């Protein structure tokens, strides 16, 4: 216990490897075991070692939840079967008649969850461009219970002022949540900036190897924890022990990966900026990005995601992504390997024709941790 507490004051890199991950008591196993069991023996009715049934709790999941809480600087963490299962659990905190203010370019699945599932539960939704604080203030009503931020956003990489928007939420008595999937707790700590909850698709950077789907919510305060843990168990969107173990293994190297992702993305962005066939590069680490100063204040570095527009429209964008080899043409992001896609034709096809549709010639890259020279050579040959 004392040792665990000491580790919670340790730095990020150390917490990633040790928080929740003391050597196992029975055998001394250094790696957290995969407790692949659905149920736990009881000595007498109700007399057990803290676990009864794996939906309610599993030691491998506890290790992951403890680690993620430490990384976000929260008092508690809860792991889910996917990012959307985590979002669904948060949405279950609401009741009919409640109102949610959501970033107008949130992850598409988050928008769909509120607009097409929870709308039937009588929960109203106001999408707002959260760079406009006056617009957020106007959108908030007496019924607003939740303000849902994302920063940087996908795929336009808009930067939202987490402290300022959290303050607006709190004045209205609403919960301030940040989907921190793109930044990760290594680059940005929403709870320290004033948010109540940080949410993750651990499928992306925290898992980091494109081999697992998972989600998590981290926060402070016993009451919120109790309500969310109740939903986690009552609705049952829990991850299995092996998936928890994969996410935990990914989390160990999060710091070194994010440093390299950020370095590589900056170098690729600077190179793209000089290319005659590229009309615009969007990366928060570039001085030309409108959110650059804010990103410098609230992020440690600028992450691995960048977007750029090519000359020649959607057809040219599609030709480019079909030609890259180091950058694999695929949806998703956040793994060690570089991925590339055309948002309007792929991840964001459902918003084509709406005011939040990305430009047709926009290409989004998840810059991996291969050698940066190989990435640049690949983009050079594909741009032709
Ligand atoms: C992928 C993603 C999600 C959804 O997570 P899943 O693990 O796919 O359910 C939520 N938010 C963001 C920002 C994402 O990139």
mmCIF file of C-alpha atoms and ligand atoms in Angstrom:
data_model
loop_
_atom_site.group_PDB
_atom_site.id
_atom_site.type_symbol
_atom_site.label_atom_id
_atom_site.label_comp_id
_atom_site.label_asym_id
_atom_site.label_seq_id
_atom_site.Cartn_x
_atom_site.Cartn_y
_atom_site.Cartn_z
ATOM 1 C CA UNK A 1 0.000 0.000 0.000
ATOM 2 C CA UNK A 2 2.751 2.449 1.028
ATOM 3 C CA UNK A 3 4.750 1.477 -2.018
ATOM 4 C CA UNK A 4 1.740 1.950 -4.276
ATOM 5 C CA UNK A 5 1.154 5.412 -2.816
ATOM 6 C CA UNK A 6 4.762 6.403 -3.375
ATOM 7 C CA UNK A 7 4.551 5.356 -6.983
ATOM 8 C CA UNK A 8 1.510 7.549 -7.504
ATOM 9 C CA UNK A 9 3.740 10.553 -6.916
ATOM 10 C CA UNK A 10 6.239 9.267 -9.452
ATOM 11 C CA UNK A 11 6.661 10.644 -12.955
ATOM 12 C CA UNK A 12 4.607 9.589 -15.939
ATOM 13 C CA UNK A 13 7.118 7.125 -17.404
ATOM 14 C CA UNK A 14 7.470 5.340 -14.071
ATOM 15 C CA UNK A 15 3.723 5.229 -13.373
ATOM 16 C CA UNK A 16 3.103 3.767 -16.838
ATOM 17 C CA UNK A 17 5.283 0.793 -15.938
ATOM 18 C CA UNK A 18 4.473 0.396 -12.229
ATOM 19 C CA UNK A 19 1.081 1.870 -11.244
ATOM 20 C CA UNK A 20 -1.276 -1.016 -10.489
ATOM 21 C CA UNK A 21 1.469 -3.411 -11.535
ATOM 22 C CA UNK A 22 3.245 -4.594 -8.397
ATOM 23 C CA UNK A 23 4.684 -8.113 -8.787
ATOM 24 C CA UNK A 24 1.881 -10.625 -8.339
ATOM 25 C CA UNK A 25 1.492 -11.816 -4.717
ATOM 26 C CA UNK A 26 1.374 -15.591 -5.130
ATOM 27 C CA UNK A 27 4.272 -16.175 -7.553
ATOM 28 C CA UNK A 28 6.126 -12.865 -7.926
ATOM 29 C CA UNK A 29 5.273 -12.690 -11.640
ATOM 30 C CA UNK A 30 6.593 -9.332 -12.841
ATOM 31 C CA UNK A 31 4.120 -9.012 -15.708
ATOM 32 C CA UNK A 32 0.509 -8.662 -14.547
ATOM 33 C CA UNK A 33 -1.085 -12.082 -15.164
ATOM 34 C CA UNK A 34 -4.066 -12.460 -17.494
ATOM 35 C CA UNK A 35 -6.723 -13.615 -15.027
ATOM 36 C CA UNK A 36 -8.733 -15.442 -17.681
ATOM 37 C CA UNK A 37 -11.571 -16.460 -15.401
ATOM 38 C CA UNK A 38 -15.230 -15.527 -15.269
ATOM 39 C CA UNK A 39 -15.735 -16.269 -11.568
ATOM 40 C CA UNK A 40 -13.870 -16.470 -8.235
ATOM 41 C CA UNK A 41 -14.179 -19.032 -5.442
ATOM 42 C CA UNK A 42 -15.663 -17.895 -2.128
ATOM 43 C CA UNK A 43 -14.667 -19.415 1.217
ATOM 44 C CA UNK A 44 -18.077 -18.754 2.687
ATOM 45 C CA UNK A 45 -20.986 -16.788 1.270
ATOM 46 C CA UNK A 46 -19.696 -13.268 0.658
ATOM 47 C CA UNK A 47 -16.191 -14.119 1.953
ATOM 48 C CA UNK A 48 -13.780 -13.606 -0.940
ATOM 49 C CA UNK A 49 -10.551 -11.808 -1.903
ATOM 50 C CA UNK A 50 -12.277 -8.805 -3.486
ATOM 51 C CA UNK A 51 -13.490 -10.431 -6.695
ATOM 52 C CA UNK A 52 -16.712 -12.339 -7.332
ATOM 53 C CA UNK A 53 -17.481 -12.279 -11.054
ATOM 54 C CA UNK A 54 -15.462 -10.779 -13.927
ATOM 55 C CA UNK A 55 -18.136 -8.387 -15.212
ATOM 56 C CA UNK A 56 -18.075 -6.705 -11.800
ATOM 57 C CA UNK A 57 -14.309 -6.843 -11.458
ATOM 58 C CA UNK A 58 -11.226 -8.722 -12.618
ATOM 59 C CA UNK A 59 -7.644 -8.295 -11.325
ATOM 60 C CA UNK A 60 -6.157 -7.695 -14.797
ATOM 61 C CA UNK A 61 -8.769 -4.993 -15.361
ATOM 62 C CA UNK A 62 -8.039 -3.487 -11.940
ATOM 63 C CA UNK A 63 -4.352 -3.220 -12.886
ATOM 64 C CA UNK A 64 -5.267 -1.378 -16.103
ATOM 65 C CA UNK A 65 -7.772 0.902 -14.375
ATOM 66 C CA UNK A 66 -5.251 1.807 -11.662
ATOM 67 C CA UNK A 67 -2.561 2.525 -14.240
ATOM 68 C CA UNK A 68 -4.801 4.709 -16.433
ATOM 69 C CA UNK A 69 -6.024 6.675 -13.405
ATOM 70 C CA UNK A 70 -2.413 7.365 -12.421
ATOM 71 C CA UNK A 71 -1.479 8.460 -15.950
ATOM 72 C CA UNK A 72 -4.383 10.926 -16.171
ATOM 73 C CA UNK A 73 -3.792 12.122 -12.600
ATOM 74 C CA UNK A 74 -7.287 11.006 -11.600
ATOM 75 C CA UNK A 75 -8.505 9.278 -8.443
ATOM 76 C CA UNK A 76 -10.078 6.443 -10.379
ATOM 77 C CA UNK A 77 -10.329 4.838 -13.803
ATOM 78 C CA UNK A 78 -12.853 2.483 -15.363
ATOM 79 C CA UNK A 79 -12.074 0.342 -18.403
ATOM 80 C CA UNK A 80 -14.580 -0.557 -21.102
ATOM 81 C CA UNK A 81 -14.822 -2.866 -24.108
ATOM 82 C CA UNK A 82 -14.332 0.021 -26.585
ATOM 83 C CA UNK A 83 -14.126 3.798 -26.684
ATOM 84 C CA UNK A 84 -17.787 3.884 -27.589
ATOM 85 C CA UNK A 85 -18.700 1.567 -24.707
ATOM 86 C CA UNK A 86 -17.000 4.129 -22.439
ATOM 87 C CA UNK A 87 -18.973 6.950 -24.109
ATOM 88 C CA UNK A 88 -22.174 4.932 -23.780
ATOM 89 C CA UNK A 89 -21.574 4.513 -20.037
ATOM 90 C CA UNK A 90 -21.150 8.285 -19.634
ATOM 91 C CA UNK A 91 -24.331 8.915 -21.637
ATOM 92 C CA UNK A 92 -26.133 6.571 -19.240
ATOM 93 C CA UNK A 93 -25.524 9.115 -16.463
ATOM 94 C CA UNK A 94 -28.161 11.303 -18.158
ATOM 95 C CA UNK A 95 -31.938 11.242 -17.881
ATOM 96 C CA UNK A 96 -34.764 12.106 -20.219
ATOM 97 C CA UNK A 97 -35.035 15.909 -20.591
ATOM 98 C CA UNK A 98 -31.294 16.494 -20.096
ATOM 99 C CA UNK A 99 -29.261 18.445 -22.624
ATOM 100 C CA UNK A 100 -25.734 17.880 -23.932
ATOM 101 C CA UNK A 101 -23.426 20.414 -25.579
ATOM 102 C CA UNK A 102 -21.012 18.620 -27.864
ATOM 103 C CA UNK A 103 -18.134 19.766 -30.096
ATOM 104 C CA UNK A 104 -19.511 20.045 -33.647
ATOM 105 C CA UNK A 105 -16.699 17.922 -35.052
ATOM 106 C CA UNK A 106 -16.496 15.219 -32.375
ATOM 107 C CA UNK A 107 -15.607 11.679 -33.348
ATOM 108 C CA UNK A 108 -18.416 10.519 -35.664
ATOM 109 C CA UNK A 109 -19.327 7.542 -33.505
ATOM 110 C CA UNK A 110 -19.805 9.820 -30.492
ATOM 111 C CA UNK A 111 -22.138 12.062 -32.478
ATOM 112 C CA UNK A 112 -24.070 9.024 -33.747
ATOM 113 C CA UNK A 113 -24.435 7.653 -30.200
ATOM 114 C CA UNK A 114 -26.093 10.863 -28.963
ATOM 115 C CA UNK A 115 -27.984 11.745 -32.172
ATOM 116 C CA UNK A 116 -29.334 8.290 -33.000
ATOM 117 C CA UNK A 117 -29.383 6.219 -29.808
ATOM 118 C CA UNK A 118 -29.798 8.580 -26.855
ATOM 119 C CA UNK A 119 -32.156 10.874 -28.801
ATOM 120 C CA UNK A 120 -34.741 8.130 -28.234
ATOM 121 C CA UNK A 121 -34.131 8.450 -24.497
ATOM 122 C CA UNK A 122 -35.158 12.121 -24.750
ATOM 123 C CA UNK A 123 -31.672 13.624 -24.473
ATOM 124 C CA UNK A 124 -31.248 16.843 -26.482
ATOM 125 C CA UNK A 125 -28.014 17.670 -28.282
ATOM 126 C CA UNK A 126 -26.400 20.968 -29.361
ATOM 127 C CA UNK A 127 -23.300 20.689 -31.549
ATOM 128 C CA UNK A 128 -21.090 23.800 -31.249
ATOM 129 C CA UNK A 129 -17.708 24.928 -32.557
ATOM 130 C CA UNK A 130 -15.963 25.003 -29.187
ATOM 131 C CA UNK A 131 -13.273 27.442 -30.321
ATOM 132 C CA UNK A 132 -16.091 30.013 -30.040
ATOM 133 C CA UNK A 133 -16.600 30.438 -26.282
ATOM 134 C CA UNK A 134 -19.562 32.788 -26.716
ATOM 135 C CA UNK A 135 -21.285 30.116 -28.823
ATOM 136 C CA UNK A 136 -20.739 27.557 -26.047
ATOM 137 C CA UNK A 137 -22.194 30.011 -23.481
ATOM 138 C CA UNK A 138 -25.235 30.556 -25.724
ATOM 139 C CA UNK A 139 -25.727 26.818 -26.228
ATOM 140 C CA UNK A 140 -25.719 25.989 -22.503
ATOM 141 C CA UNK A 141 -29.187 25.912 -20.903
ATOM 142 C CA UNK A 142 -30.578 25.166 -17.443
ATOM 143 C CA UNK A 143 -30.938 21.557 -18.600
ATOM 144 C CA UNK A 144 -27.344 21.103 -19.741
ATOM 145 C CA UNK A 145 -25.777 18.252 -17.776
ATOM 146 C CA UNK A 146 -22.782 17.402 -19.940
ATOM 147 C CA UNK A 147 -20.305 19.387 -22.072
ATOM 148 C CA UNK A 148 -18.324 17.076 -24.356
ATOM 149 C CA UNK A 149 -14.992 18.342 -25.690
ATOM 150 C CA UNK A 150 -12.368 16.897 -27.964
ATOM 151 C CA UNK A 151 -8.938 18.422 -28.597
ATOM 152 C CA UNK A 152 -7.257 18.125 -31.035
ATOM 153 C CA UNK A 153 -10.301 17.256 -33.146
ATOM 154 C CA UNK A 154 -10.515 14.821 -36.012
ATOM 155 C CA UNK A 155 -9.563 15.416 -38.849
ATOM 156 C CA UNK A 156 -9.265 19.247 -38.739
ATOM 157 C CA UNK A 157 -7.143 19.193 -35.550
ATOM 158 C CA UNK A 158 -8.910 22.154 -33.983
ATOM 159 C CA UNK A 159 -7.626 23.039 -30.514
ATOM 160 C CA UNK A 160 -10.200 23.689 -27.809
ATOM 161 C CA UNK A 161 -9.447 25.627 -24.609
ATOM 162 C CA UNK A 162 -10.184 22.903 -22.053
ATOM 163 C CA UNK A 163 -9.869 25.175 -18.993
ATOM 164 C CA UNK A 164 -12.183 27.854 -20.423
ATOM 165 C CA UNK A 165 -14.869 25.434 -21.650
ATOM 166 C CA UNK A 166 -14.738 23.453 -18.377
ATOM 167 C CA UNK A 167 -15.401 26.688 -16.498
ATOM 168 C CA UNK A 168 -18.455 27.433 -18.678
ATOM 169 C CA UNK A 169 -19.709 23.881 -18.051
ATOM 170 C CA UNK A 170 -19.241 24.171 -14.293
ATOM 171 C CA UNK A 171 -21.060 27.526 -14.107
ATOM 172 C CA UNK A 172 -24.026 25.730 -15.667
ATOM 173 C CA UNK A 173 -23.684 22.819 -13.216
ATOM 174 C CA UNK A 174 -22.717 20.440 -16.035
ATOM 175 C CA UNK A 175 -20.036 17.749 -16.191
ATOM 176 C CA UNK A 176 -17.047 18.735 -18.356
ATOM 177 C CA UNK A 177 -15.657 15.790 -20.337
ATOM 178 C CA UNK A 178 -12.678 15.636 -22.695
ATOM 179 C CA UNK A 179 -12.194 12.848 -25.207
ATOM 180 C CA UNK A 180 -8.406 12.720 -24.805
ATOM 181 C CA UNK A 181 -7.806 9.943 -27.364
ATOM 182 C CA UNK A 182 -5.733 12.036 -29.805
ATOM 183 C CA UNK A 183 -3.497 13.713 -27.235
ATOM 184 C CA UNK A 184 -3.176 10.934 -24.615
ATOM 185 C CA UNK A 185 -2.377 11.792 -20.975
ATOM 186 C CA UNK A 186 1.313 12.055 -21.869
ATOM 187 C CA UNK A 187 0.665 15.167 -23.964
ATOM 188 C CA UNK A 188 -2.401 16.636 -22.264
ATOM 189 C CA UNK A 189 -4.053 16.211 -18.847
ATOM 190 C CA UNK A 190 -7.698 17.339 -18.985
ATOM 191 C CA UNK A 191 -8.351 16.791 -15.257
ATOM 192 C CA UNK A 192 -5.509 19.138 -14.290
ATOM 193 C CA UNK A 193 -6.983 21.693 -16.726
ATOM 194 C CA UNK A 194 -10.336 21.572 -14.917
ATOM 195 C CA UNK A 195 -12.348 18.856 -16.675
ATOM 196 C CA UNK A 196 -14.262 16.283 -14.590
ATOM 197 C CA UNK A 197 -13.761 13.298 -16.870
ATOM 198 C CA UNK A 198 -11.147 12.200 -19.415
ATOM 199 C CA UNK A 199 -12.290 9.580 -21.900
ATOM 200 C CA UNK A 200 -10.223 7.341 -24.187
ATOM 201 C CA UNK A 201 -10.475 4.994 -27.042
ATOM 202 C CA UNK A 202 -7.537 2.912 -25.793
ATOM 203 C CA UNK A 203 -7.729 1.253 -29.219
ATOM 204 C CA UNK A 204 -5.597 4.137 -30.459
ATOM 205 C CA UNK A 205 -2.414 5.518 -28.818
ATOM 206 C CA UNK A 206 -2.696 3.918 -25.365
ATOM 207 C CA UNK A 207 -2.955 0.406 -26.851
ATOM 208 C CA UNK A 208 -0.655 1.698 -29.548
ATOM 209 C CA UNK A 209 -0.168 -1.450 -31.645
ATOM 210 C CA UNK A 210 -3.432 -1.720 -33.616
ATOM 211 C CA UNK A 211 -4.175 -5.064 -31.992
ATOM 212 C CA UNK A 212 -6.944 -4.365 -29.467
ATOM 213 C CA UNK A 213 -10.209 -2.425 -29.108
ATOM 214 C CA UNK A 214 -10.823 -0.765 -25.737
ATOM 215 C CA UNK A 215 -11.973 2.321 -23.885
ATOM 216 C CA UNK A 216 -11.688 4.051 -20.520
ATOM 217 C CA UNK A 217 -13.047 6.878 -18.397
ATOM 218 C CA UNK A 218 -10.907 8.541 -15.720
ATOM 219 C CA UNK A 219 -12.069 11.077 -13.154
ATOM 220 C CA UNK A 220 -12.103 12.424 -9.632
ATOM 221 C CA UNK A 221 -14.695 12.207 -6.882
ATOM 222 C CA UNK A 222 -16.371 9.232 -5.266
ATOM 223 C CA UNK A 223 -19.872 10.105 -6.445
ATOM 224 C CA UNK A 224 -19.078 10.131 -10.171
ATOM 225 C CA UNK A 225 -17.074 6.953 -9.760
ATOM 226 C CA UNK A 226 -19.908 5.217 -8.011
ATOM 227 C CA UNK A 227 -22.439 6.207 -10.684
ATOM 228 C CA UNK A 228 -20.183 5.162 -13.572
ATOM 229 C CA UNK A 229 -19.032 1.939 -11.934
ATOM 230 C CA UNK A 230 -22.684 1.089 -11.404
ATOM 231 C CA UNK A 231 -23.356 1.555 -15.145
ATOM 232 C CA UNK A 232 -20.204 -0.396 -16.039
ATOM 233 C CA UNK A 233 -21.522 -3.377 -14.102
ATOM 234 C CA UNK A 234 -25.246 -2.891 -14.801
ATOM 235 C CA UNK A 235 -24.887 -2.398 -18.578
ATOM 236 C CA UNK A 236 -21.841 -4.679 -18.813
ATOM 237 C CA UNK A 237 -19.684 -3.085 -21.523
ATOM 238 C CA UNK A 238 -16.517 -4.467 -19.946
ATOM 239 C CA UNK A 239 -13.241 -5.539 -21.605
ATOM 240 C CA UNK A 240 -11.963 -9.090 -21.263
ATOM 241 C CA UNK A 241 -8.801 -9.854 -19.274
ATOM 242 C CA UNK A 242 -6.617 -10.429 -22.348
ATOM 243 C CA UNK A 243 -7.715 -7.123 -23.905
ATOM 244 C CA UNK A 244 -6.935 -5.359 -20.611
ATOM 245 C CA UNK A 245 -3.505 -6.950 -20.618
ATOM 246 C CA UNK A 246 -2.813 -5.785 -24.194
ATOM 247 C CA UNK A 247 -3.824 -2.206 -23.360
ATOM 248 C CA UNK A 248 -1.712 -2.299 -20.194
ATOM 249 C CA UNK A 249 1.287 -3.529 -22.155
ATOM 250 C CA UNK A 250 0.791 -0.727 -24.662
ATOM 251 C CA UNK A 251 0.535 1.878 -21.908
ATOM 252 C CA UNK A 252 4.015 0.981 -20.625
ATOM 253 C CA UNK A 253 5.655 2.534 -23.703
ATOM 254 C CA UNK A 254 3.195 5.410 -24.207
ATOM 255 C CA UNK A 255 5.680 8.144 -23.265
ATOM 256 C CA UNK A 256 8.451 7.059 -25.619
ATOM 257 C CA UNK A 257 6.002 6.408 -28.436
ATOM 258 C CA UNK A 258 4.284 9.797 -28.092
ATOM 259 C CA UNK A 259 7.630 11.593 -28.116
ATOM 260 C CA UNK A 260 8.608 9.867 -31.347
ATOM 261 C CA UNK A 261 5.130 10.239 -32.921
ATOM 262 C CA UNK A 262 5.291 13.978 -32.177
ATOM 263 C CA UNK A 263 8.854 14.398 -33.523
ATOM 264 C CA UNK A 264 8.061 12.485 -36.703
ATOM 265 C CA UNK A 265 4.757 14.288 -37.313
ATOM 266 C CA UNK A 266 6.412 17.691 -36.955
ATOM 267 C CA UNK A 267 9.144 16.733 -39.432
ATOM 268 C CA UNK A 268 6.595 15.353 -41.921
ATOM 269 C CA UNK A 269 4.390 18.461 -41.510
ATOM 270 C CA UNK A 270 7.344 20.788 -42.142
ATOM 271 C CA UNK A 271 8.327 18.802 -45.226
ATOM 272 C CA UNK A 272 4.753 18.749 -46.594
ATOM 273 C CA UNK A 273 4.482 22.516 -46.090
ATOM 274 C CA UNK A 274 7.236 23.026 -48.674
ATOM 275 C CA UNK A 275 5.767 20.635 -51.270
ATOM 276 C CA UNK A 276 4.326 22.347 -54.384
ATOM 277 C CA UNK A 277 1.410 19.871 -54.692
ATOM 278 C CA UNK A 278 0.290 20.397 -51.090
ATOM 279 C CA UNK A 279 -1.937 23.448 -50.634
ATOM 280 C CA UNK A 280 -2.378 23.336 -46.843
ATOM 281 C CA UNK A 281 -0.919 21.450 -43.881
ATOM 282 C CA UNK A 282 -2.858 21.243 -40.600
ATOM 283 C CA UNK A 283 -0.711 20.341 -37.596
ATOM 284 C CA UNK A 284 -0.951 22.032 -34.180
ATOM 285 C CA UNK A 285 2.850 22.067 -33.931
ATOM 286 C CA UNK A 286 3.177 24.442 -36.900
ATOM 287 C CA UNK A 287 3.254 28.159 -36.133
ATOM 288 C CA UNK A 288 0.760 28.560 -39.027
ATOM 289 C CA UNK A 289 -1.908 26.581 -37.084
ATOM 290 C CA UNK A 290 -4.520 28.940 -35.568
ATOM 291 C CA UNK A 291 -4.515 26.946 -32.309
ATOM 292 C CA UNK A 292 -0.725 26.746 -32.030
ATOM 293 C CA UNK A 293 -0.325 29.049 -29.005
ATOM 294 C CA UNK A 294 -3.155 27.375 -27.105
ATOM 295 C CA UNK A 295 -1.753 23.927 -27.976
ATOM 296 C CA UNK A 296 1.652 25.037 -26.637
ATOM 297 C CA UNK A 297 -0.020 25.996 -23.364
ATOM 298 C CA UNK A 298 -2.148 22.910 -22.829
ATOM 299 C CA UNK A 299 -0.096 20.180 -24.529
ATOM 300 C CA UNK A 300 3.443 18.948 -23.897
ATOM 301 C CA UNK A 301 4.021 18.204 -27.586
ATOM 302 C CA UNK A 302 1.647 18.131 -30.553
ATOM 303 C CA UNK A 303 0.991 14.459 -31.237
ATOM 304 C CA UNK A 304 1.106 12.168 -34.229
ATOM 305 C CA UNK A 305 -1.962 13.237 -36.223
ATOM 306 C CA UNK A 306 -1.750 15.608 -39.155
ATOM 307 C CA UNK A 307 -3.951 16.492 -42.107
ATOM 308 C CA UNK A 308 -3.123 18.095 -45.428
ATOM 309 C CA UNK A 309 -4.876 19.147 -48.592
ATOM 310 C CA UNK A 310 -3.519 18.198 -51.993
ATOM 311 C CA UNK A 311 -4.076 20.007 -55.270
ATOM 312 C CA UNK A 312 -6.400 18.204 -57.690
ATOM 313 C CA UNK A 313 -9.380 17.504 -55.418
ATOM 314 C CA UNK A 314 -10.723 14.240 -54.041
ATOM 315 C CA UNK A 315 -9.425 12.202 -56.993
ATOM 316 C CA UNK A 316 -5.865 13.383 -56.349
ATOM 317 C CA UNK A 317 -6.215 12.613 -52.624
ATOM 318 C CA UNK A 318 -7.444 9.085 -53.429
ATOM 319 C CA UNK A 319 -4.590 8.532 -55.915
ATOM 320 C CA UNK A 320 -2.044 9.589 -53.307
ATOM 321 C CA UNK A 321 -3.244 7.243 -50.558
ATOM 322 C CA UNK A 322 -3.348 4.307 -52.991
ATOM 323 C CA UNK A 323 0.349 4.840 -53.800
ATOM 324 C CA UNK A 324 1.924 5.098 -50.347
ATOM 325 C CA UNK A 325 3.690 2.024 -48.976
ATOM 326 C CA UNK A 326 5.130 3.000 -45.581
ATOM 327 C CA UNK A 327 1.784 4.700 -44.872
ATOM 328 C CA UNK A 328 -0.840 1.935 -44.998
ATOM 329 C CA UNK A 329 -4.215 2.960 -46.425
ATOM 330 C CA UNK A 330 -6.538 2.236 -43.493
ATOM 331 C CA UNK A 331 -8.953 3.757 -41.008
ATOM 332 C CA UNK A 332 -8.030 4.094 -37.318
ATOM 333 C CA UNK A 333 -4.929 5.731 -35.864
ATOM 334 C CA UNK A 334 -2.477 5.773 -33.011
ATOM 335 C CA UNK A 335 -0.505 2.601 -33.742
ATOM 336 C CA UNK A 336 3.239 2.272 -34.228
ATOM 337 C CA UNK A 337 2.681 1.945 -37.990
ATOM 338 C CA UNK A 338 1.852 4.968 -40.151
ATOM 339 C CA UNK A 339 -1.656 5.039 -41.588
ATOM 340 C CA UNK A 340 -3.192 7.299 -44.217
ATOM 341 C CA UNK A 341 -6.750 7.917 -45.411
ATOM 342 C CA UNK A 342 -9.140 10.330 -47.140
ATOM 343 C CA UNK A 343 -11.610 11.351 -44.381
ATOM 344 C CA UNK A 344 -14.463 12.468 -46.640
ATOM 345 C CA UNK A 345 -14.441 9.129 -48.491
ATOM 346 C CA UNK A 346 -13.715 6.945 -45.460
ATOM 347 C CA UNK A 347 -13.897 7.840 -41.727
ATOM 348 C CA UNK A 348 -16.113 10.889 -42.284
ATOM 349 C CA UNK A 349 -18.286 9.661 -45.199
ATOM 350 C CA UNK A 350 -21.404 10.004 -43.032
ATOM 351 C CA UNK A 351 -20.971 13.799 -42.764
ATOM 352 C CA UNK A 352 -20.528 14.395 -46.517
ATOM 353 C CA UNK A 353 -22.746 17.320 -47.518
ATOM 354 C CA UNK A 354 -23.052 18.737 -43.969
ATOM 355 C CA UNK A 355 -21.367 21.852 -42.633
ATOM 356 C CA UNK A 356 -18.822 19.799 -40.687
ATOM 357 C CA UNK A 357 -17.718 17.791 -43.758
ATOM 358 C CA UNK A 358 -13.920 17.869 -44.207
ATOM 359 C CA UNK A 359 -12.542 19.250 -47.503
ATOM 360 C CA UNK A 360 -12.715 16.685 -50.350
ATOM 361 C CA UNK A 361 -8.961 16.820 -50.989
ATOM 362 C CA UNK A 362 -8.032 16.408 -47.327
ATOM 363 C CA UNK A 363 -5.710 13.537 -46.452
ATOM 364 C CA UNK A 364 -5.310 12.470 -42.811
ATOM 365 C CA UNK A 365 -2.152 10.760 -41.613
ATOM 366 C CA UNK A 366 -1.470 8.943 -38.382
ATOM 367 C CA UNK A 367 2.296 9.354 -38.312
ATOM 368 C CA UNK A 368 3.884 6.248 -36.839
ATOM 369 C CA UNK A 369 7.294 5.532 -35.370
ATOM 370 C CA UNK A 370 9.046 4.132 -38.452
ATOM 371 C CA UNK A 371 12.107 6.151 -39.533
ATOM 372 C CA UNK A 372 11.031 9.616 -40.566
ATOM 373 C CA UNK A 373 13.250 9.556 -43.686
ATOM 374 C CA UNK A 374 11.351 6.504 -44.960
ATOM 375 C CA UNK A 375 8.017 8.250 -44.383
ATOM 376 C CA UNK A 376 9.102 11.365 -46.238
ATOM 377 C CA UNK A 377 10.530 9.334 -49.138
ATOM 378 C CA UNK A 378 7.224 7.441 -49.316
ATOM 379 C CA UNK A 379 5.143 10.624 -49.437
ATOM 380 C CA UNK A 380 7.553 12.098 -52.009
ATOM 381 C CA UNK A 381 7.108 9.159 -54.413
ATOM 382 C CA UNK A 382 3.334 9.080 -53.874
ATOM 383 C CA UNK A 383 2.944 12.828 -54.489
ATOM 384 C CA UNK A 384 5.005 12.275 -57.619
HETATM 385 C C1 LIG B 1 -11.798 5.717 -32.237
HETATM 386 C C2 LIG B 1 -12.301 6.839 -31.414
HETATM 387 C C3 LIG B 1 -13.398 6.682 -30.558
HETATM 388 C C4 LIG B 1 -14.185 5.386 -30.482
HETATM 389 O O1 LIG B 1 -13.410 4.382 -29.953
HETATM 390 P P1 LIG B 1 -13.608 2.812 -30.298
HETATM 391 O O2 LIG B 1 -12.540 2.179 -29.499
HETATM 392 O O3 LIG B 1 -13.429 2.663 -31.780
HETATM 393 O O4 LIG B 1 -14.993 2.458 -29.873
HETATM 394 C C5 LIG B 1 -13.776 7.763 -29.783
HETATM 395 N N1 LIG B 1 -13.141 8.949 -29.856
HETATM 396 C C6 LIG B 1 -12.098 9.147 -30.675
HETATM 397 C C7 LIG B 1 -11.431 10.481 -30.732
HETATM 398 C C8 LIG B 1 -11.634 8.107 -31.494
HETATM 399 O O5 LIG B 1 -10.608 8.311 -32.322
#
